Backbone as ProteinMPNN parsed JSONL, in Angstrom:
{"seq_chain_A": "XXXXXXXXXXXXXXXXXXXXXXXXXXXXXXXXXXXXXXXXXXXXXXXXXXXXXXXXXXXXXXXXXXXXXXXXXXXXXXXXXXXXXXXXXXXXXXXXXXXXXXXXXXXXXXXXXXXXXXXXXXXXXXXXXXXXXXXXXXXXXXXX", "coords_chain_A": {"N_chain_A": [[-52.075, -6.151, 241.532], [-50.523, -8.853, 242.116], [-49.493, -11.797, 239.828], [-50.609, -15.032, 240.242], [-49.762, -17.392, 238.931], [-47.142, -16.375, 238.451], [-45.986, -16.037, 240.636], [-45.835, -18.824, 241.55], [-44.577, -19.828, 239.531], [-41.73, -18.427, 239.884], [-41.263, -18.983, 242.483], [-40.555, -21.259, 241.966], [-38.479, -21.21, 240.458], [-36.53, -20.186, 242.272], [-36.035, -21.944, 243.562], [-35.079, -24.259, 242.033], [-32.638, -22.932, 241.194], [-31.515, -22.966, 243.54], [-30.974, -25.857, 244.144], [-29.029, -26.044, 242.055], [-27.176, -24.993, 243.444], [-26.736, -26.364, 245.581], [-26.132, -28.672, 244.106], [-23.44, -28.326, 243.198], [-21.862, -27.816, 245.098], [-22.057, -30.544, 246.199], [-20.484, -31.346, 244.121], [-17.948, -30.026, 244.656], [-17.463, -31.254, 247.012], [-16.676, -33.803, 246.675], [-14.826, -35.703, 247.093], [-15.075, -36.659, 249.829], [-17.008, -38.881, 250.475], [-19.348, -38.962, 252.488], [-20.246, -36.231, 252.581], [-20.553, -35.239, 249.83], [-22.735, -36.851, 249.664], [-24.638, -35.291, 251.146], [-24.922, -32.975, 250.155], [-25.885, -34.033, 247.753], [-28.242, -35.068, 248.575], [-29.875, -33.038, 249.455], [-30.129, -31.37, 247.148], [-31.724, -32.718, 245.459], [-33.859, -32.892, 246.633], [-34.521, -30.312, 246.484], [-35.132, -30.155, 244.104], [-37.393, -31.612, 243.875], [-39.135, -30.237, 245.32], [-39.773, -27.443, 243.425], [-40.254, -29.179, 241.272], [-43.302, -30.189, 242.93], [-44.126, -27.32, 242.899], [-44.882, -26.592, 240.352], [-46.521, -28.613, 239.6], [-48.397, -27.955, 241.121], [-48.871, -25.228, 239.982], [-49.624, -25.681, 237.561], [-51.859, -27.833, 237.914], [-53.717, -25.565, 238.377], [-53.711, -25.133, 241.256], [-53.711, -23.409, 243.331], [-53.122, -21.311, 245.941], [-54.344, -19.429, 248.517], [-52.644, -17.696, 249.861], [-50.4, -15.312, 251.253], [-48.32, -14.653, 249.374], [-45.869, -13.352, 247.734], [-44.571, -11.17, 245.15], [-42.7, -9.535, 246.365], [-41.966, -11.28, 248.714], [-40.742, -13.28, 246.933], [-38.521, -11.78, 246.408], [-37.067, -11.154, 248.328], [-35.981, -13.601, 249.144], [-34.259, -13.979, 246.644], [-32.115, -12.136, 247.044], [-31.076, -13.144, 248.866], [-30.729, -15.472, 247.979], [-28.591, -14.803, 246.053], [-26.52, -14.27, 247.567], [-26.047, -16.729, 248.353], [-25.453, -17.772, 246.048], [-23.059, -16.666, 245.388], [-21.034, -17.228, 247.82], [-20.982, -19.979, 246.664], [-19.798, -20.746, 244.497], [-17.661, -19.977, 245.185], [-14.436, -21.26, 244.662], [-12.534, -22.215, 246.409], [-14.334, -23.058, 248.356], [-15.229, -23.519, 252.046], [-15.981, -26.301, 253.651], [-17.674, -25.035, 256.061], [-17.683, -22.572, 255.235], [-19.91, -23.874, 253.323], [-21.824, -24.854, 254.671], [-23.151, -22.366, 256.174], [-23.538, -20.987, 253.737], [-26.065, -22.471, 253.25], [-27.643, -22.486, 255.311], [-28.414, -19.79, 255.7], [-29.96, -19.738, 253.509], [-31.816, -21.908, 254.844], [-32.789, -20.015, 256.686], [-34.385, -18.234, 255.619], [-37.337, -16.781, 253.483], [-38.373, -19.334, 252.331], [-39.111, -21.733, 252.842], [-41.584, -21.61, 253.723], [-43.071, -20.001, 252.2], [-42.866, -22.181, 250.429], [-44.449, -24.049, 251.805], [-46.768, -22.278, 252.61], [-47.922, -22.217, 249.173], [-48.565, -24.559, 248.734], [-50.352, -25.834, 250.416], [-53.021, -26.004, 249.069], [-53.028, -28.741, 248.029], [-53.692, -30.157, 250.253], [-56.545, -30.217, 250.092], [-57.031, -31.498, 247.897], [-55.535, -33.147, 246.669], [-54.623, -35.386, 249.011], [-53.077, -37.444, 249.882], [-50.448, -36.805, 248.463], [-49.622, -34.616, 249.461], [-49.31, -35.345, 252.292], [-47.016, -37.194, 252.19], [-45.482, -34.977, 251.536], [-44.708, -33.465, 253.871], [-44.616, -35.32, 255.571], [-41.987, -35.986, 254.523], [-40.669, -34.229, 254.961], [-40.918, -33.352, 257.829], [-39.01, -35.656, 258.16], [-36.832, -34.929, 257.546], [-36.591, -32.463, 258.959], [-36.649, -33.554, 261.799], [-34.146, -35.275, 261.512], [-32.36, -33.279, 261.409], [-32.46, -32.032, 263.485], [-31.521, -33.953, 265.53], [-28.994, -34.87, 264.713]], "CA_chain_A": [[-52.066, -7.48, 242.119], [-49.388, -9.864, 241.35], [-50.582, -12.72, 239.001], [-50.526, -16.299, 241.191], [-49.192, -18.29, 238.632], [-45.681, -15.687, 237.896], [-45.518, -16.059, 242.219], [-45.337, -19.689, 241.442], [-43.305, -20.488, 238.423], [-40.803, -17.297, 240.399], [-40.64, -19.641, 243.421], [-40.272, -22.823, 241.163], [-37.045, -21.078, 239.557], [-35.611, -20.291, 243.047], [-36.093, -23.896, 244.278], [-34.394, -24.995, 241.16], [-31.395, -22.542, 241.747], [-30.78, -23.478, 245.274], [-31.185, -27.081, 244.011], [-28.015, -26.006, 241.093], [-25.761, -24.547, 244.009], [-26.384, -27.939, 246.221], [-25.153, -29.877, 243.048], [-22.004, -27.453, 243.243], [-21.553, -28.156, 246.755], [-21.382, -31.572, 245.643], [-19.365, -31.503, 243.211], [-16.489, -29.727, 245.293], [-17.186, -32.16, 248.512], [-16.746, -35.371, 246.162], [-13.787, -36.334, 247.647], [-15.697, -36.524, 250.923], [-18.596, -39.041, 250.005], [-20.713, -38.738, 253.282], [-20.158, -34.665, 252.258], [-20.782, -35.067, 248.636], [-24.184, -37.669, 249.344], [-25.33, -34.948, 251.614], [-25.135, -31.981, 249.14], [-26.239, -33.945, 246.449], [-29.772, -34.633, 248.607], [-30.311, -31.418, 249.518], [-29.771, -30.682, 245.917], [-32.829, -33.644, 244.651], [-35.108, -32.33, 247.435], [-34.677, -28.676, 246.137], [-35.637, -30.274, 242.54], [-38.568, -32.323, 244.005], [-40.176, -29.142, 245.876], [-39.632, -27.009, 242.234], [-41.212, -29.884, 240.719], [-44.474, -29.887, 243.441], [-44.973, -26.103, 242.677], [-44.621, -26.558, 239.0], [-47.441, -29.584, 239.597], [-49.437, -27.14, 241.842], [-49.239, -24.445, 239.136], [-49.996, -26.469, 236.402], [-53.518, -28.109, 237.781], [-54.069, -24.352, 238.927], [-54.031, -25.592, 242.818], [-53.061, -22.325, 244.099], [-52.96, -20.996, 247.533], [-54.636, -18.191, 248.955], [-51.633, -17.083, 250.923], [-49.656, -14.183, 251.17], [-47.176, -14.529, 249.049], [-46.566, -12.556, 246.79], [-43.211, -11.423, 244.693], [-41.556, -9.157, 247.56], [-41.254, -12.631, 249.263], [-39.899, -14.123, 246.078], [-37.329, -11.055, 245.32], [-35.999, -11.005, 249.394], [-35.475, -14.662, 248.583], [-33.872, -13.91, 245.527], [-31.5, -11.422, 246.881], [-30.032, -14.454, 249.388], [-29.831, -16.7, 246.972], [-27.504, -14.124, 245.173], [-25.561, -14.172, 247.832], [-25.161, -17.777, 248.663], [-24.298, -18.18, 244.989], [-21.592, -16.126, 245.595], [-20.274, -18.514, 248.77], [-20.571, -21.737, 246.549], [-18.923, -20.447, 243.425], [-15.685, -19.761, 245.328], [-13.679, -22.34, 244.155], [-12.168, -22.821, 247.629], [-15.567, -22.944, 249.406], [-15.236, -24.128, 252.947], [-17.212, -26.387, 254.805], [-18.308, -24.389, 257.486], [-18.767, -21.472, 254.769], [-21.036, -23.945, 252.685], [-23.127, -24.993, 255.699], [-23.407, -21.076, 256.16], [-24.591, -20.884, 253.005], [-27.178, -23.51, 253.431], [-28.459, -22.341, 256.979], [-29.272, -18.814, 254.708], [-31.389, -20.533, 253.084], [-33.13, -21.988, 255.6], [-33.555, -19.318, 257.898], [-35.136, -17.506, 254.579], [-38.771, -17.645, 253.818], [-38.378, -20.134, 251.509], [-39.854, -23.003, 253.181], [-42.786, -20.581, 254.764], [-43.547, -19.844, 250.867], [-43.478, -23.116, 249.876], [-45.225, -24.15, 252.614], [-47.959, -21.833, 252.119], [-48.282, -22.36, 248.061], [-48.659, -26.072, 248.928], [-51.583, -26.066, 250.721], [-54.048, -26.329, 248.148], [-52.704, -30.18, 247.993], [-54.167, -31.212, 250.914], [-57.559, -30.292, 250.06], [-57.186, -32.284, 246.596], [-54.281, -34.411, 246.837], [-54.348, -35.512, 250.203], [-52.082, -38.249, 249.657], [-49.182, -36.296, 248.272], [-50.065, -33.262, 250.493], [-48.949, -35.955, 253.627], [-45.665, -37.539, 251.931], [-44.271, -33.762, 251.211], [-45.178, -33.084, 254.898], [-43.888, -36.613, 256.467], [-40.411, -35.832, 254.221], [-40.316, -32.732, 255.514], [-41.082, -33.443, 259.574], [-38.484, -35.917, 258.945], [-35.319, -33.898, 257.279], [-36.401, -31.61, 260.404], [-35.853, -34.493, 262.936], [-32.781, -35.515, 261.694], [-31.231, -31.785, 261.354], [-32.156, -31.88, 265.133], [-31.119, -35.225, 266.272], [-27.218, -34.728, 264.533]], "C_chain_A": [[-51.172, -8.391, 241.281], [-50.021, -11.418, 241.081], [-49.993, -14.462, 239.718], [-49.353, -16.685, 240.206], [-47.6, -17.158, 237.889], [-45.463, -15.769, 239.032], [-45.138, -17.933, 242.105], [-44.427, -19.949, 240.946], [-41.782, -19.052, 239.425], [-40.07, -18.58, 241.372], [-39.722, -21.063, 243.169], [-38.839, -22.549, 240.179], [-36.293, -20.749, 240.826], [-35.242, -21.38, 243.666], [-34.927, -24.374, 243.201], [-33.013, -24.12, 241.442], [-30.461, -22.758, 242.635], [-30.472, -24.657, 244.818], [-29.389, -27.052, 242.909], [-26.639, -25.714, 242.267], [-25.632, -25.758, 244.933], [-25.636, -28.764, 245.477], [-23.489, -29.196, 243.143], [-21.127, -27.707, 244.288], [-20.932, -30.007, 246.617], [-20.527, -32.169, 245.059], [-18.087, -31.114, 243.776], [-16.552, -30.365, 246.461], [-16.869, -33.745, 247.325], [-15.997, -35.973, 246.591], [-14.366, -37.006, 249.164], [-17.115, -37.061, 250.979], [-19.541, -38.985, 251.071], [-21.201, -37.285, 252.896], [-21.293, -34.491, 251.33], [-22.919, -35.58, 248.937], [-25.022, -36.495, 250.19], [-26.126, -33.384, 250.959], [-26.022, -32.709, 247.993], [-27.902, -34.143, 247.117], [-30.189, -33.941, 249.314], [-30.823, -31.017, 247.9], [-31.552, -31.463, 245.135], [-33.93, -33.293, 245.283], [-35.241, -30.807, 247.201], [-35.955, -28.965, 244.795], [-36.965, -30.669, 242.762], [-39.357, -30.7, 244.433], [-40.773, -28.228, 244.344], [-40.908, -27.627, 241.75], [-42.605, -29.881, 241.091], [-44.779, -28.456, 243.177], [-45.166, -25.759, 241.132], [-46.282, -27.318, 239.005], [-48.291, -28.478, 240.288], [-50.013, -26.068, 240.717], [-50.262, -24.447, 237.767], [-51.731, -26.744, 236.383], [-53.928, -27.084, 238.45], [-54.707, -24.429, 240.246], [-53.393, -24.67, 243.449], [-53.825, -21.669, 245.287], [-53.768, -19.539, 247.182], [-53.771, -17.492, 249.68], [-51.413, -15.974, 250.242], [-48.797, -14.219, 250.237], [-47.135, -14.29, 248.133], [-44.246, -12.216, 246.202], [-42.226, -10.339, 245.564], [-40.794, -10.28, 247.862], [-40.203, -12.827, 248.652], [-38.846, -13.08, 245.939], [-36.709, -11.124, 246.756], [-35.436, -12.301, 249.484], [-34.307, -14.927, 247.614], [-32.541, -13.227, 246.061], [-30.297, -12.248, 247.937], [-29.388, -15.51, 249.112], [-28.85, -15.751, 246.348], [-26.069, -14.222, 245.878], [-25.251, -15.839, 248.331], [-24.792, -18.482, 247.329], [-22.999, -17.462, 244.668], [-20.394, -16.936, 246.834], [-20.056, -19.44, 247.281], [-20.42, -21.379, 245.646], [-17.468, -20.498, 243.474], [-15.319, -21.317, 245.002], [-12.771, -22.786, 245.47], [-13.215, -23.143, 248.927], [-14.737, -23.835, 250.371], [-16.29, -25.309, 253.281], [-17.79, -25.808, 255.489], [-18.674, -23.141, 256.303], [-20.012, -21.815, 253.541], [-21.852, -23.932, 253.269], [-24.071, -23.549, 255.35], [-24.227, -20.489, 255.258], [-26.186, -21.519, 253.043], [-28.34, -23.23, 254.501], [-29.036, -20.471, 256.533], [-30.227, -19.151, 254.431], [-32.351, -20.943, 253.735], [-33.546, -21.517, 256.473], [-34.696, -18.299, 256.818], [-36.574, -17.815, 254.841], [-39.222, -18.55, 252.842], [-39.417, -21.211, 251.377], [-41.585, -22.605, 253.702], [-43.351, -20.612, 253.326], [-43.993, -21.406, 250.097], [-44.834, -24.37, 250.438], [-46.947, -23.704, 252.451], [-48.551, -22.007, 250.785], [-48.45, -23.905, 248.275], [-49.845, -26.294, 249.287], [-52.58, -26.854, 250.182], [-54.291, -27.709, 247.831], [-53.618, -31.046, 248.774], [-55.842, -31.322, 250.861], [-57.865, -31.469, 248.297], [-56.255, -33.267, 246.213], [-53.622, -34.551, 247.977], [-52.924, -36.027, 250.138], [-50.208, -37.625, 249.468], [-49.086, -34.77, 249.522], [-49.114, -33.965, 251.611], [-47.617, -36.453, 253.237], [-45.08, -36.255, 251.674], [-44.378, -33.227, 252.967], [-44.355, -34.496, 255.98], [-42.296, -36.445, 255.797], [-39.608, -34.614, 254.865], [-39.901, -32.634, 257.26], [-39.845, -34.459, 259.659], [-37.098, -35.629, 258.617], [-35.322, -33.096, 258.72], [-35.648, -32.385, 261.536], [-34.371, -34.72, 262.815], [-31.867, -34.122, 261.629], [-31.213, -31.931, 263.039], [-31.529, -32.764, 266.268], [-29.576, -35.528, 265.711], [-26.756, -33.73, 265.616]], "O_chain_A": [[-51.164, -8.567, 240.063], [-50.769, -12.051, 241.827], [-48.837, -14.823, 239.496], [-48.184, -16.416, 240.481], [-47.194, -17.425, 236.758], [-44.252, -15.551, 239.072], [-44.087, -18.28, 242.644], [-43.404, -20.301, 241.535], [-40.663, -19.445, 239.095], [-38.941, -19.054, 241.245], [-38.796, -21.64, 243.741], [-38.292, -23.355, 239.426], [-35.108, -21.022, 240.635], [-34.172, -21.614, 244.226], [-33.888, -24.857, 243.652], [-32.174, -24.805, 242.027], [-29.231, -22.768, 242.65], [-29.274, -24.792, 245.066], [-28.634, -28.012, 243.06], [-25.473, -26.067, 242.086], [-24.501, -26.21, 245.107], [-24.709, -29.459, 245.892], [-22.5, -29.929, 243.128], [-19.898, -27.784, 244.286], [-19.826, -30.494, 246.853], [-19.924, -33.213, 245.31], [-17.102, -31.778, 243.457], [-15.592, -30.09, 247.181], [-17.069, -34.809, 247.912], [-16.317, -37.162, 246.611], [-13.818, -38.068, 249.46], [-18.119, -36.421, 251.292], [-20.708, -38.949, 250.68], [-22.412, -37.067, 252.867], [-22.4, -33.988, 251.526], [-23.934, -34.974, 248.593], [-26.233, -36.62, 250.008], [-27.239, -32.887, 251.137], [-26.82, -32.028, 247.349], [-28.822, -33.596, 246.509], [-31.137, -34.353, 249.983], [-31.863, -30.401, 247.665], [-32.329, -30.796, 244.452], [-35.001, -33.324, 244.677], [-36.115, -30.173, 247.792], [-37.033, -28.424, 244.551], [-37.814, -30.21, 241.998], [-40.147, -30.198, 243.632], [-41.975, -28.261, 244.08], [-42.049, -27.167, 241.71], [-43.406, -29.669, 240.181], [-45.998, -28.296, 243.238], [-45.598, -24.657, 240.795], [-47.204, -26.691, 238.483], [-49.147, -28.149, 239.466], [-51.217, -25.948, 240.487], [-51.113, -23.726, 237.246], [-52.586, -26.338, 235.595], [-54.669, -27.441, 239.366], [-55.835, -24.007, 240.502], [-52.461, -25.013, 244.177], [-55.05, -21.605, 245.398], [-53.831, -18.848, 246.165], [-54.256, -16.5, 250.222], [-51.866, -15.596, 249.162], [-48.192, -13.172, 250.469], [-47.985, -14.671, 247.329], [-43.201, -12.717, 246.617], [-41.011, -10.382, 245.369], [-39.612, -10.496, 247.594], [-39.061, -12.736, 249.102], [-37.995, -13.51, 245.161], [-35.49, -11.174, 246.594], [-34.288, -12.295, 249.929], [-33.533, -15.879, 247.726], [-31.58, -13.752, 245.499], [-29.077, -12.094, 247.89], [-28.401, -16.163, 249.45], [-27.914, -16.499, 246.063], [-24.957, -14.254, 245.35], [-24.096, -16.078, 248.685], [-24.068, -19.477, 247.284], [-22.143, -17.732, 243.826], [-19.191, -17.118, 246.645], [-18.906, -19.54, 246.854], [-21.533, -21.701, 245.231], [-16.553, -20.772, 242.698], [-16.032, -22.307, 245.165], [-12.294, -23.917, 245.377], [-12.934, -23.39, 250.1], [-13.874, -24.633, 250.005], [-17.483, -25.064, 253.107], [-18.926, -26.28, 255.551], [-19.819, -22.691, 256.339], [-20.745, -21.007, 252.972], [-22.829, -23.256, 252.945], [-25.106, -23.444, 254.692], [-25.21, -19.783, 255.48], [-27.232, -20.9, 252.85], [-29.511, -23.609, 254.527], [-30.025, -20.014, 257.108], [-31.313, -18.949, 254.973], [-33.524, -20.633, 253.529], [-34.424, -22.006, 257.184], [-35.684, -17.739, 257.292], [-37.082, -18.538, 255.698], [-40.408, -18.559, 252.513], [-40.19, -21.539, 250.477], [-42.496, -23.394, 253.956], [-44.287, -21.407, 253.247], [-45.007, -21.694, 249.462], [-45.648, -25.103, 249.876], [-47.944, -24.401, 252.264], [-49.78, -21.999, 250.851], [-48.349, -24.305, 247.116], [-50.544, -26.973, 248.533], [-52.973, -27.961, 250.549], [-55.397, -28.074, 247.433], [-54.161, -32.099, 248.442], [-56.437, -32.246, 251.416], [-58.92, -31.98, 247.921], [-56.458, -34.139, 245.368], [-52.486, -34.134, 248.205], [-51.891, -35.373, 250.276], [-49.186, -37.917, 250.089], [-48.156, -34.326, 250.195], [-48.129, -33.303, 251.938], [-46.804, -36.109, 254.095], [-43.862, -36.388, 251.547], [-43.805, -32.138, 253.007], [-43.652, -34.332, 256.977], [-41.371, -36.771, 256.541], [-38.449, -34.285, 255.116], [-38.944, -32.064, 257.785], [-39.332, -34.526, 260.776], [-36.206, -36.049, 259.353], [-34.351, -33.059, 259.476], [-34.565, -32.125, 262.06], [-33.532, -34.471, 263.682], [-30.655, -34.155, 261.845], [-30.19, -31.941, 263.723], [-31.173, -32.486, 267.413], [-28.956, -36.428, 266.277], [-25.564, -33.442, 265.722]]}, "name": "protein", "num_of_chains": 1, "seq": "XXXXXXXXXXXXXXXXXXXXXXXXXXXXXXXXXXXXXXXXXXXXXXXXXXXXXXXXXXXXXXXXXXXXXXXXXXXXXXXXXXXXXXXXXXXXXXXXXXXXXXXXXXXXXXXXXXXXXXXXXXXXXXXXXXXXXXXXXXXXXXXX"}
């Protein structure tokens, strides 16, 4: 049985990774500040999630879910490859998106999703602002 809190801090280092190749993304759209502002919060909302499973881990508010470190390593093996997109030094647009839309077809959000939980039974409050930020990044991905 794989030990909760190495499924957390695992997920809480891929959050932060994704969160390093958004800043990257940034950094080569700068010229392009609607570009750049949109990489860079992607990049602060990677760090914030990190941060909530770090906080989850910490006051040992862990999930009963599934998830377990398969998840975290088929995760792992997409992020490998969309740090291989946003390294190129000529990245595209259309092949950062690409990268980006990896990511979120992953089970990233399903994982963090599920290790979250535990929030709303003890920290309602924050439980509903990671949940209202969330419903409304969704809206606007759907309403561009």
């Amino acid at each position: 049985m794989t030990n909760p809190n190495a499924v957390y801090a695992r997920f809480e280092d891929l959050e932060e990774q994704l969160a390093h190749c958004y800043f990257t993304l940034h950094e080569r759209f700068a010229a392009d500040p609607e570009l750049a502002a949109f990489w860079a919060d992607a990049a602060w909302e990677e760090l914030q999630r990190s941060s909530i499973l770090r906080y989850c881990r910490e006051q040992a508010l862990r999930a009963d879910a599934t998830v377990n470190m398969n998840t975290a390593n088929n995760v792992a093996d997409l992020l490998a490859a969309v740090k291989r997109i946003v390294q190129n030094p000529g990245v595209t647009v259309d092949e950062a998106f690409y990268a980006s839309l990896l990511m979120e077809s992953s089970e990233l959000d399903d994982a963090f999703e599920k290790l979250t939980r535990p929030l709303a039974r003890h920290h309602r409050a924050l439980f509903e602002a990671i949940h209202a930020r969330t419903d409304k990044r969704l809206w606007k991905r759907t309403a561009s």
